[in-house]
């Protein structure tokens, strides 16, 4: 029995840990371990990534295309037959209602697949439909809104490796391994090393997180009050004159107006609203702006999913601007782009581009596009609201719409209303159950890949890239697809010509051929990248921030009219705004977001070794809150809010502040599914897709949601 070992990198999350795979003589994946020789992650790999053999070989894995029957059951269908039928249905819908009736949704496992990630939008474009929705537009688009309203600095923020301070608002990168400004290649080690060289860490989170344990300063506010907290810190910086005056004089406008607009954010106001002590607020402002000089403040989902997410992110970026936490002329740009195009980056402001003001506007709510993506916050309405352009067919590429999109009941009603729902999905998820056709794909170690190129500079803080060869054989007797093939072959059947990253696809492509297109701007050919199993660094690609162009006058705008209006509206709210239910009564708790260490959103729920660790998702409360409710950990509680109710198993968690309940999303099945409680609950039964929608990005509210909790009978 000759097993062999092959180097690869994990593509379950953006960290892309280097791994060593063990495959048996039948080319089946039998083991995965972190690669000690890996220059990026230095041997680290997490539990969920190491469950790849159990994921590939999950007894729940779908191995053949399936077609739903009128009674809801599924039957096997030949791949090309299924594609014929789907193409015929799409053609009929387009002929009747136009291309806008066809939409796509790309989820977290659709985007992390470099040959396939751009095929769905490319196909929709070729078809003439703008309806490209993504999980990104229910994630952290507030960051794009902030720079869209303030302006961009092409060389970027001071990178982690050069920072003397790291302030994170509502993010827990040591658990999520997500790029909130931290180095995500083995973040625990990177953070420890950075602290050893003197970097200070400030964490602002209602939970004393894994990351908070490494903080020099930890603020534990009420959730949903980041405007007060960040506004309060910003006000202290400006009142004390701690801003970078030279940088502001040269590059920013409306600094004084911003200070005046924040007059209400006094330490006393912040205390009343967020329950942060004035000394702590001042300590944070001083540590960030006076004692440290070179690091940025960044954020995670906690700041981007609250009731004023765009405003919070705006104020966060304002702190970076007034403190000048950007790379200056002559400083080295960490990763100028290997797969992505390199471009000259001048140390100057590109004035607020407000992309969403130009071009396509949605029929629902008049929202523009961000990065070519439509706002998932309006997806259910796009399906349910009658009128021209109503979505009738939806392609789900690697997403779990029915569990991840807020307001589960309305989302499910919308999915049920579709004439055609197609999922490229390896498991019988809630969304798959509602799909008319399911195309199970090859999983990560069965396919060739490159790093998730659109985010390569978040992944690698140096010019670096690598190739993953298809290592594992697909399960015996299976009929799986390459994700991209579904879109390409429907286009082919309909006579639509796809342009893939600007390259027309004249003949049937291969995964390898698509990766060659993706890699065509790289200084090394795909063949050369392939010949380096540990990846390739490009020290010669060094780039430096260029001097400003002569005569350039662009400035950051810190207080545009819409932001001023949002600040006034916030100030006019009652201080306990997040506790008030729709009927005017007071809620007992605020529901907040959290992530499960051993799952990636819903991915993992069909993997027995992961499920054994997480048979369900509990509702976590501070032990004193449990005692006050008369509930013992392990008992069931009923959680009821403006938008729905659920029953969950209570757990004690003394890292939470009191008055807060935290539940991981993406568990549970369809609403009212009997099996749901034992398999966990869907926190999106308590959220809404329309109430409290943000302007510009239609971002729903997923954190700081008022709820009442009581012991379930
Ligand atoms: N209440 C609440 N809701 C939230 C959030 C929250 O914090 N709270 N977070 C939001 C955020 S940040 C995000 S990004 C979204 C996530 O939203 P989605 O991306 O829609 O959800 P995932 O669960 O990540 O979906 C991934 C799907 O891909 C499937 N999959 C696994 N492997 C493969 C593969 O190899 N190929 C393909 N094609 N599919 C595969 C998985 O089975 C799963 O169904 O959820 C959002 N929803
Ligand atoms: N293990 C694992 N890793 C993941 C994922 C996963 O599901 N599991 N999901 C991936 C995805 S799609 C994403 S987008 C990233 C997200 O990565 P992060 O943004 O780091 O997400 P979380 O770890 O949930 O951290 C959010 C934090 O916000 C806090 N919080 C909640 N409400 C508030 C609030 O109102 N204000 C403040 N200041 N804080 C608040 C929570 O207590 C929590 O600690 O993680 C990715 N990585
Ligand atoms: S952190 Fe875990 S899931 Fe993410 S790439 Fe590394 S091993 Fe994979
Ligand atoms: Mo996300």
PDB file of N, CA and C in Angstrom, residues 582-618:
ATOM      1  N   UNK A 582     -40.459  46.848  18.354  1.00  0.00           N
ATOM      2  CA  UNK A 582     -41.371  47.577  17.464  1.00  0.00           C
ATOM      3  C   UNK A 582     -42.635  48.046  18.180  1.00  0.00           C
ATOM      4  N   UNK A 583     -43.075  47.281  19.178  1.00  0.00           N
ATOM      5  CA  UNK A 583     -44.302  47.686  19.895  1.00  0.00           C
ATOM      6  C   UNK A 583     -44.013  48.692  21.000  1.00  0.00           C
ATOM      7  N   UNK A 584     -42.747  49.175  21.075  1.00  0.00           N
ATOM      8  CA  UNK A 584     -42.401  50.190  22.055  1.00  0.00           C
ATOM      9  C   UNK A 584     -41.920  49.619  23.380  1.00  0.00           C
ATOM     10  N   UNK A 585     -42.073  48.311  23.577  1.00  0.00           N
ATOM     11  CA  UNK A 585     -41.645  47.722  24.852  1.00  0.00           C
ATOM     12  C   UNK A 585     -40.122  47.516  24.860  1.00  0.00           C
ATOM     13  N   UNK A 586     -39.574  47.273  26.041  1.00  0.00           N
ATOM     14  CA  UNK A 586     -38.127  47.067  26.172  1.00  0.00           C
ATOM     15  C   UNK A 586     -37.780  45.604  26.006  1.00  0.00           C
ATOM     16  N   UNK A 587     -36.729  45.377  25.261  1.00  0.00           N
ATOM     17  CA  UNK A 587     -36.245  44.014  25.077  1.00  0.00           C
ATOM     18  C   UNK A 587     -35.331  43.638  26.233  1.00  0.00           C
ATOM     19  N   UNK A 588     -35.238  42.339  26.497  1.00  0.00           N
ATOM     20  CA  UNK A 588     -34.381  41.907  27.612  1.00  0.00           C
ATOM     21  C   UNK A 588     -32.912  41.797  27.180  1.00  0.00           C
ATOM     22  N   UNK A 589     -32.661  41.523  25.911  1.00  0.00           N
ATOM     23  CA  UNK A 589     -31.282  41.287  25.454  1.00  0.00           C
ATOM     24  C   UNK A 589     -31.072  41.826  24.043  1.00  0.00           C
ATOM     25  N   UNK A 590     -29.793  41.938  23.668  1.00  0.00           N
ATOM     26  CA  UNK A 590     -29.440  42.241  22.280  1.00  0.00           C
ATOM     27  C   UNK A 590     -28.742  41.009  21.697  1.00  0.00           C
ATOM     28  N   UNK A 591     -29.252  40.556  20.581  1.00  0.00           N
ATOM     29  CA  UNK A 591     -28.653  39.394  19.897  1.00  0.00           C
ATOM     30  C   UNK A 591     -27.446  39.858  19.083  1.00  0.00           C
ATOM     31  N   UNK A 592     -26.318  39.157  19.218  1.00  0.00           N
ATOM     32  CA  UNK A 592     -25.139  39.543  18.426  1.00  0.00           C
ATOM     33  C   UNK A 592     -24.584  38.379  17.605  1.00  0.00           C
ATOM     34  N   UNK A 593     -23.782  38.741  16.614  1.00  0.00           N
ATOM     35  CA  UNK A 593     -23.179  37.735  15.730  1.00  0.00           C
ATOM     36  C   UNK A 593     -21.961  37.102  16.397  1.00  0.00           C
ATOM     37  N   UNK A 594     -21.682  35.891  15.979  1.00  0.00           N
ATOM     38  CA  UNK A 594     -20.439  35.216  16.381  1.00  0.00           C
ATOM     39  C   UNK A 594     -20.184  34.099  15.387  1.00  0.00           C
ATOM     40  N   UNK A 595     -18.957  33.640  15.313  1.00  0.00           N
ATOM     41  CA  UNK A 595     -18.630  32.570  14.378  1.00  0.00           C
ATOM     42  C   UNK A 595     -18.214  31.309  15.116  1.00  0.00           C
ATOM     43  N   UNK A 596     -18.500  30.175  14.495  1.00  0.00           N
ATOM     44  CA  UNK A 596     -18.136  28.898  15.081  1.00  0.00           C
ATOM     45  C   UNK A 596     -16.724  28.549  14.643  1.00  0.00           C
ATOM     46  N   UNK A 597     -15.874  28.243  15.598  1.00  0.00           N
ATOM     47  CA  UNK A 597     -14.476  28.011  15.261  1.00  0.00           C
ATOM     48  C   UNK A 597     -14.318  26.899  14.217  1.00  0.00           C
ATOM     49  N   UNK A 598     -15.064  25.833  14.355  1.00  0.00           N
ATOM     50  CA  UNK A 598     -14.796  24.654  13.534  1.00  0.00           C
ATOM     51  C   UNK A 598     -15.671  24.541  12.302  1.00  0.00           C
ATOM     52  N   UNK A 599     -16.365  25.626  11.956  1.00  0.00           N
ATOM     53  CA  UNK A 599     -17.147  25.632  10.710  1.00  0.00           C
ATOM     54  C   UNK A 599     -16.819  26.896   9.938  1.00  0.00           C
ATOM     55  N   UNK A 600     -17.117  26.898   8.664  1.00  0.00           N
ATOM     56  CA  UNK A 600     -16.967  28.117   7.889  1.00  0.00           C
ATOM     57  C   UNK A 600     -18.373  28.492   7.430  1.00  0.00           C
ATOM     58  N   UNK A 601     -19.013  29.417   8.102  1.00  0.00           N
ATOM     59  CA  UNK A 601     -20.442  29.655   7.950  1.00  0.00           C
ATOM     60  C   UNK A 601     -21.136  28.301   8.071  1.00  0.00           C
ATOM     61  N   UNK A 602     -21.896  27.886   7.039  1.00  0.00           N
ATOM     62  CA  UNK A 602     -22.584  26.594   7.184  1.00  0.00           C
ATOM     63  C   UNK A 602     -21.696  25.427   6.779  1.00  0.00           C
ATOM     64  N   UNK A 603     -20.558  25.704   6.164  1.00  0.00           N
ATOM     65  CA  UNK A 603     -19.732  24.601   5.658  1.00  0.00           C
ATOM     66  C   UNK A 603     -19.148  23.832   6.841  1.00  0.00           C
ATOM     67  N   UNK A 604     -19.395  22.558   6.862  1.00  0.00           N
ATOM     68  CA  UNK A 604     -19.001  21.711   7.984  1.00  0.00           C
ATOM     69  C   UNK A 604     -20.192  20.986   8.571  1.00  0.00           C
ATOM     70  N   UNK A 605     -21.401  21.491   8.265  1.00  0.00           N
ATOM     71  CA  UNK A 605     -22.562  20.864   8.903  1.00  0.00           C
ATOM     72  C   UNK A 605     -22.841  19.460   8.378  1.00  0.00           C
ATOM     73  N   UNK A 606     -22.222  19.090   7.253  1.00  0.00           N
ATOM     74  CA  UNK A 606     -22.419  17.729   6.733  1.00  0.00           C
ATOM     75  C   UNK A 606     -21.169  16.869   6.900  1.00  0.00           C
ATOM     76  N   UNK A 607     -20.276  17.324   7.787  1.00  0.00           N
ATOM     77  CA  UNK A 607     -19.027  16.587   8.010  1.00  0.00           C
ATOM     78  C   UNK A 607     -19.092  15.968   9.406  1.00  0.00           C
ATOM     79  N   UNK A 608     -19.182  14.625   9.495  1.00  0.00           N
ATOM     80  CA  UNK A 608     -19.418  13.997  10.798  1.00  0.00           C
ATOM     81  C   UNK A 608     -18.413  14.399  11.882  1.00  0.00           C
ATOM     82  N   UNK A 609     -17.126  14.496  11.549  1.00  0.00           N
ATOM     83  CA  UNK A 609     -16.147  14.818  12.597  1.00  0.00           C
ATOM     84  C   UNK A 609     -16.340  16.241  13.120  1.00  0.00           C
ATOM     85  N   UNK A 610     -16.839  17.136  12.278  1.00  0.00           N
ATOM     86  CA  UNK A 610     -17.112  18.510  12.729  1.00  0.00           C
ATOM     87  C   UNK A 610     -18.417  18.528  13.511  1.00  0.00           C
ATOM     88  N   UNK A 611     -19.387  17.787  12.991  1.00  0.00           N
ATOM     89  CA  UNK A 611     -20.694  17.736  13.654  1.00  0.00           C
ATOM     90  C   UNK A 611     -20.604  17.139  15.051  1.00  0.00           C
ATOM     91  N   UNK A 612     -19.645  16.205  15.227  1.00  0.00           N
ATOM     92  CA  UNK A 612     -19.490  15.598  16.549  1.00  0.00           C
ATOM     93  C   UNK A 612     -19.087  16.668  17.566  1.00  0.00           C
ATOM     94  N   UNK A 613     -18.307  17.652  17.129  1.00  0.00           N
ATOM     95  CA  UNK A 613     -17.926  18.742  18.031  1.00  0.00           C
ATOM     96  C   UNK A 613     -19.044  19.762  18.206  1.00  0.00           C
ATOM     97  N   UNK A 614     -19.841  19.926  17.170  1.00  0.00           N
ATOM     98  CA  UNK A 614     -20.891  20.957  17.197  1.00  0.00           C
ATOM     99  C   UNK A 614     -22.221  20.370  16.746  1.00  0.00           C
ATOM    100  N   UNK A 615     -22.841  19.539  17.594  1.00  0.00           N
ATOM    101  CA  UNK A 615     -24.115  18.941  17.182  1.00  0.00           C
ATOM    102  C   UNK A 615     -25.201  20.001  16.976  1.00  0.00           C
ATOM    103  N   UNK A 616     -25.056  21.135  17.611  1.00  0.00           N
ATOM    104  CA  UNK A 616     -26.018  22.238  17.443  1.00  0.00           C
ATOM    105  C   UNK A 616     -25.289  23.527  17.805  1.00  0.00           C
ATOM    106  N   UNK A 617     -25.911  24.663  17.532  1.00  0.00           N
ATOM    107  CA  UNK A 617     -25.329  25.953  17.936  1.00  0.00           C
ATOM    108  C   UNK A 617     -26.090  26.490  19.134  1.00  0.00           C
ATOM    109  N   UNK A 618     -25.421  26.680  20.245  1.00  0.00           N
ATOM    110  CA  UNK A 618     -26.136  27.163  21.418  1.00  0.00           C
ATOM    111  C   UNK A 618     -26.401  28.657  21.343  1.00  0.00           C
TER     112      UNK A 618
END
